[in-house]
XYZ file of C-alpha atoms in Angstrom:
616
model
C 96.402 65.524 100.383
C 98.155 68.126 98.248
C 96.066 70.809 96.596
C 98.589 72.893 94.636
C 98.263 76.584 95.286
C 99.044 79.354 92.824
C 102.653 79.660 91.763
C 104.228 82.468 93.710
C 106.064 85.335 92.003
C 109.683 84.267 91.682
C 111.219 87.465 92.987
C 111.698 88.453 96.603
C 109.233 91.228 97.356
C 111.054 92.956 100.202
C 112.637 96.122 98.851
C 115.597 97.283 100.959
C 114.929 100.535 102.761
C 111.205 100.512 102.028
C 108.266 99.715 104.258
C 106.803 96.335 103.416
C 103.583 96.901 105.322
C 100.514 98.071 103.389
C 97.875 99.326 105.839
C 94.281 98.683 104.768
C 92.622 101.906 103.664
C 89.078 100.757 102.837
C 86.359 99.671 105.226
C 86.728 95.943 105.994
C 84.316 93.295 104.806
C 81.744 92.419 107.452
C 80.723 88.961 106.269
C 83.898 86.850 106.581
C 83.241 83.979 108.988
C 79.999 85.488 110.251
C 77.784 82.429 109.888
C 78.145 78.662 109.870
C 78.758 77.227 106.454
C 76.295 74.358 106.581
C 77.518 72.866 103.334
C 80.762 72.031 105.111
C 79.193 70.574 108.243
C 79.547 66.963 107.112
C 83.186 67.337 106.093
C 85.990 66.946 108.612
C 87.906 70.244 108.758
C 91.273 70.116 107.009
C 94.008 72.320 105.607
C 95.480 70.840 102.445
C 99.172 71.071 101.659
C 99.364 73.826 98.990
C 102.306 72.288 97.156
C 105.688 73.871 96.605
C 105.152 76.400 93.812
C 107.331 74.500 91.345
C 110.538 75.040 93.319
C 110.657 71.330 94.068
C 110.896 70.456 90.358
C 114.603 71.273 90.142
C 115.414 69.757 93.525
C 115.033 65.972 93.203
C 115.649 63.561 96.062
C 119.261 63.113 94.975
C 119.832 66.816 95.578
C 118.314 66.612 99.037
C 120.544 63.690 99.961
C 123.544 65.727 98.801
C 122.400 68.925 100.573
C 122.261 70.892 97.332
C 119.768 73.597 96.434
C 118.867 74.915 92.995
C 116.720 77.931 92.165
C 116.075 80.115 89.150
C 118.814 80.540 86.564
C 121.562 79.584 89.012
C 123.474 76.314 89.170
C 122.754 73.909 92.025
C 124.875 74.735 95.061
C 125.955 72.531 97.958
C 124.526 74.228 101.049
C 125.284 71.596 103.688
C 127.578 68.899 104.971
C 125.877 66.101 103.077
C 124.240 64.835 106.250
C 121.499 67.465 106.558
C 123.539 70.000 108.508
C 122.870 73.140 106.448
C 124.713 76.451 106.353
C 121.719 78.792 106.413
C 123.943 81.808 105.795
C 124.700 80.506 102.289
C 124.032 83.002 99.509
C 126.656 82.233 96.855
C 124.989 84.312 94.141
C 124.304 87.331 96.370
C 120.684 87.191 95.306
C 117.858 88.076 97.695
C 115.351 85.846 95.907
C 117.667 82.806 95.931
C 118.214 83.338 99.655
C 114.519 83.808 100.417
C 113.482 80.622 98.598
C 116.357 78.749 100.266
C 114.886 79.698 103.655
C 111.357 78.883 102.504
C 112.215 75.134 102.593
C 110.030 74.633 99.514
C 112.957 72.908 97.870
C 112.222 69.923 100.163
C 108.993 69.305 98.255
C 109.900 66.114 96.418
C 111.226 64.608 99.634
C 108.040 65.528 101.507
C 105.902 64.001 98.766
C 107.959 60.797 98.920
C 107.703 60.765 102.726
C 103.926 61.002 102.467
C 104.004 57.839 100.334
C 105.907 55.949 103.013
C 109.518 56.541 101.931
C 111.130 56.563 105.355
C 114.582 57.491 104.036
C 113.130 60.597 102.437
C 111.156 61.341 105.598
C 114.299 61.178 107.688
C 116.209 63.511 105.365
C 113.530 66.219 105.045
C 112.910 66.042 108.780
C 116.636 66.449 109.427
C 116.939 69.497 107.157
C 113.756 71.162 108.362
C 114.683 70.593 111.997
C 118.138 71.980 111.273
C 116.493 75.211 110.098
C 114.338 75.349 113.236
C 117.344 74.748 115.495
C 119.699 77.144 113.723
C 117.189 79.992 113.348
C 115.614 80.473 116.761
C 112.579 82.745 117.156
C 112.455 85.575 116.290
C 114.226 85.643 112.928
C 113.034 89.134 112.048
C 116.614 90.364 111.788
C 117.138 88.018 108.836
C 115.046 89.398 105.977
C 115.241 86.231 103.873
C 114.012 84.087 106.747
C 111.433 86.725 107.611
C 109.947 87.084 104.143
C 109.732 83.331 103.638
C 107.926 82.671 106.928
C 104.524 82.162 105.284
C 106.002 79.744 102.729
C 107.969 77.835 105.358
C 104.840 77.609 107.538
C 103.070 75.822 104.710
C 106.053 73.521 104.150
C 105.949 72.563 107.836
C 102.238 71.846 107.501
C 102.981 69.700 104.448
C 105.734 67.885 106.366
C 103.379 67.253 109.280
C 100.789 65.813 106.924
C 103.415 63.629 105.219
C 104.524 62.240 108.587
C 100.970 61.259 109.504
C 100.141 59.707 106.146
C 103.562 58.151 105.571
C 103.572 56.473 108.975
C 99.812 55.741 108.935
C 99.262 57.429 112.294
C 96.719 59.969 113.520
C 98.926 61.855 115.961
C 102.451 63.165 115.528
C 105.012 60.758 117.089
C 107.289 62.173 119.791
C 110.277 62.149 117.425
C 108.512 64.688 115.260
C 106.907 66.788 118.005
C 109.226 69.658 117.102
C 107.101 70.239 113.980
C 104.116 71.363 116.065
C 106.370 73.541 118.189
C 107.792 75.091 115.006
C 104.301 75.712 113.649
C 103.404 77.539 116.857
C 106.511 79.729 116.644
C 105.711 80.528 113.020
C 102.125 81.373 113.932
C 103.449 83.625 116.667
C 105.652 85.418 114.153
C 102.743 85.804 111.721
C 100.550 87.124 114.533
C 102.924 89.990 115.263
C 104.193 90.651 111.722
C 101.368 91.167 109.224
C 102.323 92.766 105.917
C 98.823 94.093 105.348
C 96.619 94.528 102.320
C 98.630 93.072 99.453
C 99.613 89.621 98.237
C 102.214 89.141 100.969
C 99.714 89.862 103.721
C 97.104 87.574 102.159
C 99.615 84.739 101.890
C 100.541 85.279 105.565
C 96.892 85.159 106.619
C 96.326 81.924 104.719
C 99.334 80.334 106.446
C 98.210 81.574 109.879
C 94.723 80.226 109.257
C 96.311 76.912 108.252
C 98.116 76.594 111.582
C 94.862 77.369 113.372
C 93.048 74.704 111.389
C 95.737 72.021 111.787
C 96.401 72.593 115.480
C 92.831 73.500 116.451
C 93.705 77.059 117.451
C 90.556 79.155 117.093
C 92.469 82.320 118.001
C 94.729 81.969 114.969
C 91.784 81.241 112.684
C 89.848 84.236 113.986
C 92.789 86.591 113.575
C 93.359 85.360 110.035
C 89.673 85.887 109.234
C 89.857 89.450 110.568
C 92.835 90.081 108.315
C 91.075 88.589 105.298
C 88.182 90.948 105.971
C 90.494 93.934 106.415
C 92.647 93.144 103.383
C 90.187 92.197 100.659
C 88.585 95.621 100.200
C 91.941 97.374 99.820
C 93.709 94.620 97.881
C 90.894 94.522 95.290
C 88.945 97.765 94.968
C 85.254 98.160 94.186
C 86.003 98.279 90.434
C 88.128 95.131 90.463
C 91.522 96.824 90.234
C 94.320 95.831 92.586
C 96.638 98.110 94.524
C 99.836 96.415 93.293
C 100.147 98.212 89.915
C 101.101 95.043 88.074
C 98.965 92.840 85.838
C 101.072 89.825 86.838
C 100.458 90.419 90.523
C 96.791 91.071 89.801
C 96.644 87.571 88.308
C 98.429 86.161 91.345
C 95.957 87.904 93.652
C 93.070 86.294 91.793
C 94.545 82.873 92.544
C 95.470 83.819 96.094
C 92.016 85.033 97.108
C 90.509 81.900 95.570
C 92.768 79.905 97.852
C 91.682 82.012 100.836
C 88.063 81.095 100.118
C 88.926 77.405 99.769
C 90.966 77.102 102.966
C 88.197 78.700 105.011
C 85.567 76.434 103.493
C 87.734 73.346 103.999
C 88.090 74.195 107.665
C 84.354 74.767 108.170
C 84.418 78.576 108.068
C 82.059 80.633 105.926
C 84.158 83.026 103.786
C 81.136 85.246 103.129
C 80.418 86.851 99.758
C 82.633 89.952 99.663
C 85.792 88.057 98.715
C 84.020 86.192 95.909
C 82.399 89.409 94.650
C 85.662 91.336 94.554
C 87.391 88.373 92.960
C 84.755 88.268 90.196
C 85.406 91.954 89.529
C 89.121 91.172 89.336
C 88.340 88.438 86.789
C 86.732 91.098 84.583
C 89.783 93.324 85.038
C 92.130 90.489 84.023
C 89.945 89.624 81.046
C 90.174 93.182 79.776
C 93.896 93.135 80.576
C 94.334 90.213 78.166
C 95.726 91.242 74.811
C 94.833 89.800 71.430
C 97.668 87.264 71.783
C 96.029 85.730 74.859
C 98.630 87.236 77.203
C 98.410 89.864 79.901
C 99.559 93.319 78.877
C 103.019 93.439 80.471
C 102.617 96.229 83.026
C 104.609 96.805 86.205
C 106.553 93.890 87.646
C 105.041 91.402 85.215
C 106.708 88.793 83.071
C 105.246 87.933 79.679
C 102.590 85.403 80.673
C 99.486 83.827 79.222
C 96.140 84.549 80.802
C 94.886 81.521 82.725
C 91.498 80.315 81.363
C 89.598 79.955 84.651
C 86.570 77.806 83.869
C 83.192 79.497 84.256
C 84.607 83.034 84.265
C 85.207 85.557 81.450
C 88.858 84.533 81.732
C 87.958 81.172 80.210
C 87.267 82.859 76.882
C 90.173 85.309 77.084
C 92.704 82.724 78.248
C 91.666 80.150 75.653
C 91.820 82.735 72.843
C 88.130 82.261 72.261
C 88.126 78.477 71.930
C 85.954 77.944 75.023
C 83.657 79.991 77.192
C 81.518 82.965 76.198
C 82.754 86.142 74.529
C 82.521 89.084 76.961
C 80.031 91.843 76.221
C 82.533 94.616 77.015
C 85.695 95.472 75.094
C 86.913 98.667 76.813
C 87.479 99.329 80.504
C 88.874 102.275 82.479
C 89.979 101.770 86.087
C 90.690 104.469 88.643
C 93.570 102.275 89.852
C 95.273 103.615 86.721
C 94.497 101.383 83.739
C 92.682 101.608 80.444
C 92.300 98.448 78.392
C 90.678 98.240 74.996
C 90.402 96.029 71.944
C 88.726 96.060 68.551
C 86.737 92.964 69.465
C 86.861 89.463 70.902
C 87.416 87.533 67.684
C 83.778 86.753 67.020
C 84.260 88.141 63.507
C 85.392 85.013 61.600
C 87.567 87.104 59.299
C 89.563 88.623 62.140
C 89.520 85.788 64.648
C 90.824 86.269 68.188
C 94.440 87.052 67.306
C 93.420 89.210 64.362
C 91.978 91.817 66.693
C 93.996 94.740 68.011
C 94.351 95.504 71.733
C 95.958 98.188 73.854
C 96.687 99.316 77.381
C 97.324 102.794 78.775
C 98.591 103.601 82.281
C 97.679 106.602 84.421
C 96.380 107.293 87.934
C 97.994 107.241 91.401
C 101.710 107.626 92.073
C 103.941 104.619 91.609
C 103.827 102.102 94.463
C 104.437 98.426 95.224
C 105.102 96.557 91.975
C 104.349 99.499 89.706
C 106.660 101.298 87.310
C 107.038 104.976 86.415
C 104.930 104.325 83.340
C 102.128 106.888 83.354
C 100.664 107.527 79.872
C 102.581 104.495 78.554
C 100.955 102.393 75.845
C 101.229 98.758 74.810
C 99.636 97.638 71.545
C 99.051 94.378 69.675
C 97.663 93.944 66.179
C 97.739 91.555 63.229
C 98.649 88.640 65.497
C 101.787 90.149 67.035
C 103.195 92.654 69.507
C 103.495 96.127 67.988
C 104.392 98.367 70.966
C 105.823 96.670 74.071
C 106.815 97.533 77.609
C 110.454 97.521 78.705
C 109.487 94.640 80.965
C 110.375 93.284 84.384
C 114.026 93.254 85.427
C 114.997 91.347 88.555
C 115.585 93.396 91.694
C 119.289 92.570 91.632
C 119.665 93.784 88.042
C 121.087 97.064 89.349
C 121.133 99.847 86.785
C 118.968 97.772 84.449
C 116.324 97.404 87.155
C 116.419 101.187 87.627
C 115.992 101.640 83.875
C 113.181 99.082 83.592
C 111.155 100.943 86.225
C 111.936 104.389 84.809
C 109.917 106.346 82.225
C 112.667 105.609 79.671
C 111.627 101.948 79.546
C 108.078 102.855 78.538
C 106.336 104.341 75.519
C 105.815 107.831 76.917
C 107.021 111.387 76.421
C 110.045 111.769 78.710
C 111.907 114.838 79.943
C 115.284 113.308 80.828
C 116.978 116.581 81.856
C 114.664 116.931 84.861
C 114.178 114.511 87.763
C 110.947 112.575 87.417
C 108.437 113.526 90.122
C 106.308 110.327 90.139
C 103.151 112.338 89.487
C 99.473 111.563 89.737
C 98.231 111.440 86.144
C 94.631 112.450 85.438
C 92.321 111.123 82.749
C 90.660 114.401 81.741
C 88.524 113.245 78.801
C 87.504 110.050 77.049
C 85.237 108.862 74.258
C 84.375 105.306 73.208
C 82.742 104.692 69.835
C 82.342 101.613 67.677
C 85.341 102.415 65.477
C 87.521 104.642 67.682
C 88.424 105.464 71.276
C 90.063 108.688 72.439
C 91.603 109.724 75.758
C 93.337 112.757 77.217
C 95.838 112.543 80.102
C 97.545 115.360 81.979
C 100.269 115.535 84.612
C 103.434 117.307 85.757
C 106.351 114.868 85.276
C 109.029 117.320 86.415
C 109.423 120.618 88.235
C 107.896 123.396 86.132
C 106.833 120.928 83.411
C 103.300 120.204 82.260
C 102.537 117.292 79.959
C 99.411 116.285 78.045
C 98.996 113.096 76.019
C 96.039 112.680 73.687
C 95.511 109.125 72.421
C 93.299 107.992 69.558
C 92.876 104.279 68.699
C 91.164 103.310 65.441
C 89.525 100.183 64.075
C 89.372 99.478 60.322
C 92.067 100.470 59.686
C 93.677 99.499 62.981
C 96.200 102.077 64.162
C 96.938 104.414 67.026
C 97.731 108.104 67.167
C 99.215 110.132 69.995
C 99.616 113.872 70.282
C 102.091 114.740 73.024
C 102.345 118.350 74.125
C 104.462 119.773 76.894
C 105.676 123.095 78.220
C 108.400 123.928 80.714
C 109.788 126.946 82.504
C 113.326 125.962 81.502
C 114.700 124.351 78.339
C 114.198 120.599 78.190
C 114.818 117.580 75.989
C 111.413 116.173 75.081
C 111.481 112.575 73.840
C 108.454 110.549 72.815
C 109.562 106.914 72.958
C 108.106 103.916 71.159
C 109.431 100.569 72.383
C 109.327 97.890 69.703
C 109.535 94.098 70.077
C 112.968 92.479 70.271
C 112.389 90.388 67.130
C 111.934 93.458 64.933
C 114.542 95.542 63.156
C 113.879 99.264 62.825
C 115.154 101.624 60.160
C 114.775 105.399 59.884
C 113.803 106.627 56.407
C 113.424 110.358 57.024
C 112.809 112.938 59.702
C 109.213 111.748 59.763
C 109.266 107.995 59.231
C 110.677 104.720 60.495
C 109.724 101.141 59.652
C 110.079 98.088 61.891
C 109.736 94.465 60.838
C 110.922 91.036 61.875
C 112.793 89.191 59.124
C 110.354 87.111 57.089
C 107.287 88.409 58.932
C 103.955 89.101 57.253
C 103.490 92.345 59.187
C 105.477 95.537 59.492
C 104.972 98.650 61.574
C 105.167 102.062 59.958
C 105.750 104.728 62.569
C 105.732 108.344 61.508
C 105.299 111.829 62.893
C 103.452 114.694 61.254
C 104.746 118.221 61.857
C 102.085 120.114 63.806
C 102.638 123.433 65.561
C 106.380 122.721 65.559
C 108.946 122.112 62.834
C 110.858 118.834 62.851
C 114.540 119.393 63.704
C 117.422 117.313 62.403
C 117.468 114.051 64.356
C 113.734 114.280 64.973
C 113.490 110.481 64.811
C 116.230 108.138 66.034
C 116.643 104.420 66.720
C 118.190 103.469 70.049
C 119.103 99.822 70.575
C 121.295 97.889 73.038
C 122.707 101.090 74.515
C 124.487 100.848 77.846
C 125.231 104.516 78.598
C 122.568 105.700 78.928
C 120.699 102.400 79.026
C 118.138 102.205 76.234
C 116.866 99.749 73.652
C 116.163 96.617 75.694
C 113.239 94.386 76.576
C 112.803 92.037 79.539
C 110.219 89.344 78.684
C 111.087 87.782 82.058
C 113.069 88.976 85.024
C 116.245 87.080 84.093
C 116.127 87.529 80.309
C 117.207 90.788 78.679
C 116.941 91.186 74.929
C 118.204 93.868 72.605
C 115.161 95.690 71.203
C 114.731 98.807 69.056
C 113.349 101.967 70.625
C 112.256 104.830 68.397
C 112.839 108.283 69.849
C 110.972 111.318 68.531
C 113.092 114.194 69.808
C 112.575 117.898 70.449
C 114.302 120.509 72.587
C 113.362 123.858 74.054
C 110.617 125.041 76.380
C 107.742 123.354 74.546
C 107.004 120.360 72.362
C 104.263 119.155 70.050
C 104.732 115.601 68.779
C 101.976 114.062 66.659
C 102.856 110.428 65.949
C 101.193 107.479 64.228
C 101.779 103.765 64.825
C 100.391 101.798 61.900
C 100.692 97.999 61.564
C 100.207 96.808 57.980
C 100.928 93.739 55.912
C 104.554 93.337 54.858
C 103.817 94.671 51.362
C 101.450 97.363 52.596
C 101.907 101.099 52.564
C 100.627 104.224 54.278
C 100.135 107.528 52.500
C 98.756 110.729 53.924
C 98.166 114.383 53.290
C 97.429 117.234 55.669
C 95.204 120.249 55.293
C 93.210 122.756 57.276
C 89.438 122.864 57.296
C 88.779 126.193 58.881
C 90.437 125.959 62.298
C 90.609 122.152 62.260
C 93.781 120.316 61.249
C 93.129 117.172 59.187
C 95.407 114.232 58.423
C 93.861 112.180 55.621
C 95.332 108.673 55.411
C 95.214 105.654 53.188
C 96.318 102.544 55.082
C 96.775 99.472 52.926
C 94.129 100.844 50.570
C 91.663 101.813 53.326
C 90.943 105.523 53.723
C 90.464 107.278 57.039
C 91.187 110.636 58.615
C 92.014 112.107 61.982
C 91.437 115.669 63.091
C 92.599 118.110 65.744
C 90.138 120.854 66.580
C 90.987 124.419 67.486
C 90.259 123.468 71.086
C 92.796 120.648 70.992
C 90.507 117.619 70.600
C 91.996 114.656 68.718
C 89.319 112.567 66.993
C 88.468 110.358 64.038
C 87.124 112.361 61.125
C 86.573 109.682 58.528
């Protein structure tokens, strides 16, 4: 039996020089495995093979017979003698992820599947290669980070191989020739016992694999330890609001799948998973629903590739992931999470005129310091409207991308106010005020991005007309370059028309983005608005939709210099033939910007006390 598990993130998650252990910080769940699950009492305990995460797709039987391995964007490479004697030190592309998946043995998947169907030639070959790994990499392999990180994956492959041997040979016990598999499972369980990565996806994956060995080999001690780790990890991995500690929407989605698998493997082996895991997972489903933009994709935050939201049946994700074609429209459209996220949208497409993709949606990052799979993206915004991306994230560059990885994580790859002359301090960013109304939301964020620098971002998001406004202010004890960045999609071309205005549009599109700044408390200098694209020194003007794809993309820079800055900017998506006009005036001590967007009038105001709000 193969019950495919969630596809694992493609990148190696061990960062050189960093601790890869995440200690649990919240009180553990007390209900995991505490009572007999009577609904499972009539089912023989089992641990299903979780599949091979898609890695087997590019490694057909012919490759296995030739001792070649293929992963990611790299060409297939001959890693052995052709007779199953593998050089486990192979790493021709000098890539940590290639090496980790090589040692995972998941590339044997098609051979294991064939073996389970009685193909004895395939069984012999996958057994030869897997045994060669076991022989050539004696316990403990902790000194080999690729072998270490892939232990949980390799444990599952060994379980799958064991199952294939039993079903392929139509036997109920492992023949002597294959007894090494059980010995290997025990050594892997021993490694997992003494090397737990803690309360994040890696630790959960390890606990699932350890539980699997306990279930398959009848080792209650392994099952109990895994249950203790599930209980310890769940309350830190998914907090009481439904946010995860990994600072990535992509990894949040993976955690949803992973904890669902944890529930299933316990139930399948006759253990009651309790209710805490399911409760936290349901909260995470709400988080992911809110994190779905109006294009049906997750807002690309942290180490996240552009990916569609999965429409999990019977959850709010069914509606979000199907773009409203199935399921029930959620009752909430805005959510703020202390883990550092705000998500909002104009609606869920229940208005037949707008439809799902006709809504606008946004994300804003704040909160705790960067950790795990997060980026230095505090106060950054992503925005969709009129059926397309309007403001994007710099994206997810592979770990081995070098300077481009450094850029992709940095503030410069995000739509924030940067201070590039001062080292970034990875600050905690506070949400100091917020207001949610039917036609507008406003937020205020404050932090200290550099030594002697204070920064405040006020954000206002409007509906009818759909647009967003930010007012960035900053002060510093020494002269700085202040740059408010707006990252635009790679398909658009941006042109500067004046010190105030730029326009971006994809050739032939029905929508364009008018981005302009209004002088407020500071005159606009020459070069107040610039387009940066495909720059290499310094790196700027790129977008990574996936970790191995880098595209040239326009970035608009609103620039100031000195000891203070005040940058009031508007991002307005309109139809291709549309226009935006505005005028400014004072009403007493309140500054008003009166706009007409595609024929629709509105106004925004800034009070004497510094509040940014909708005034009309």
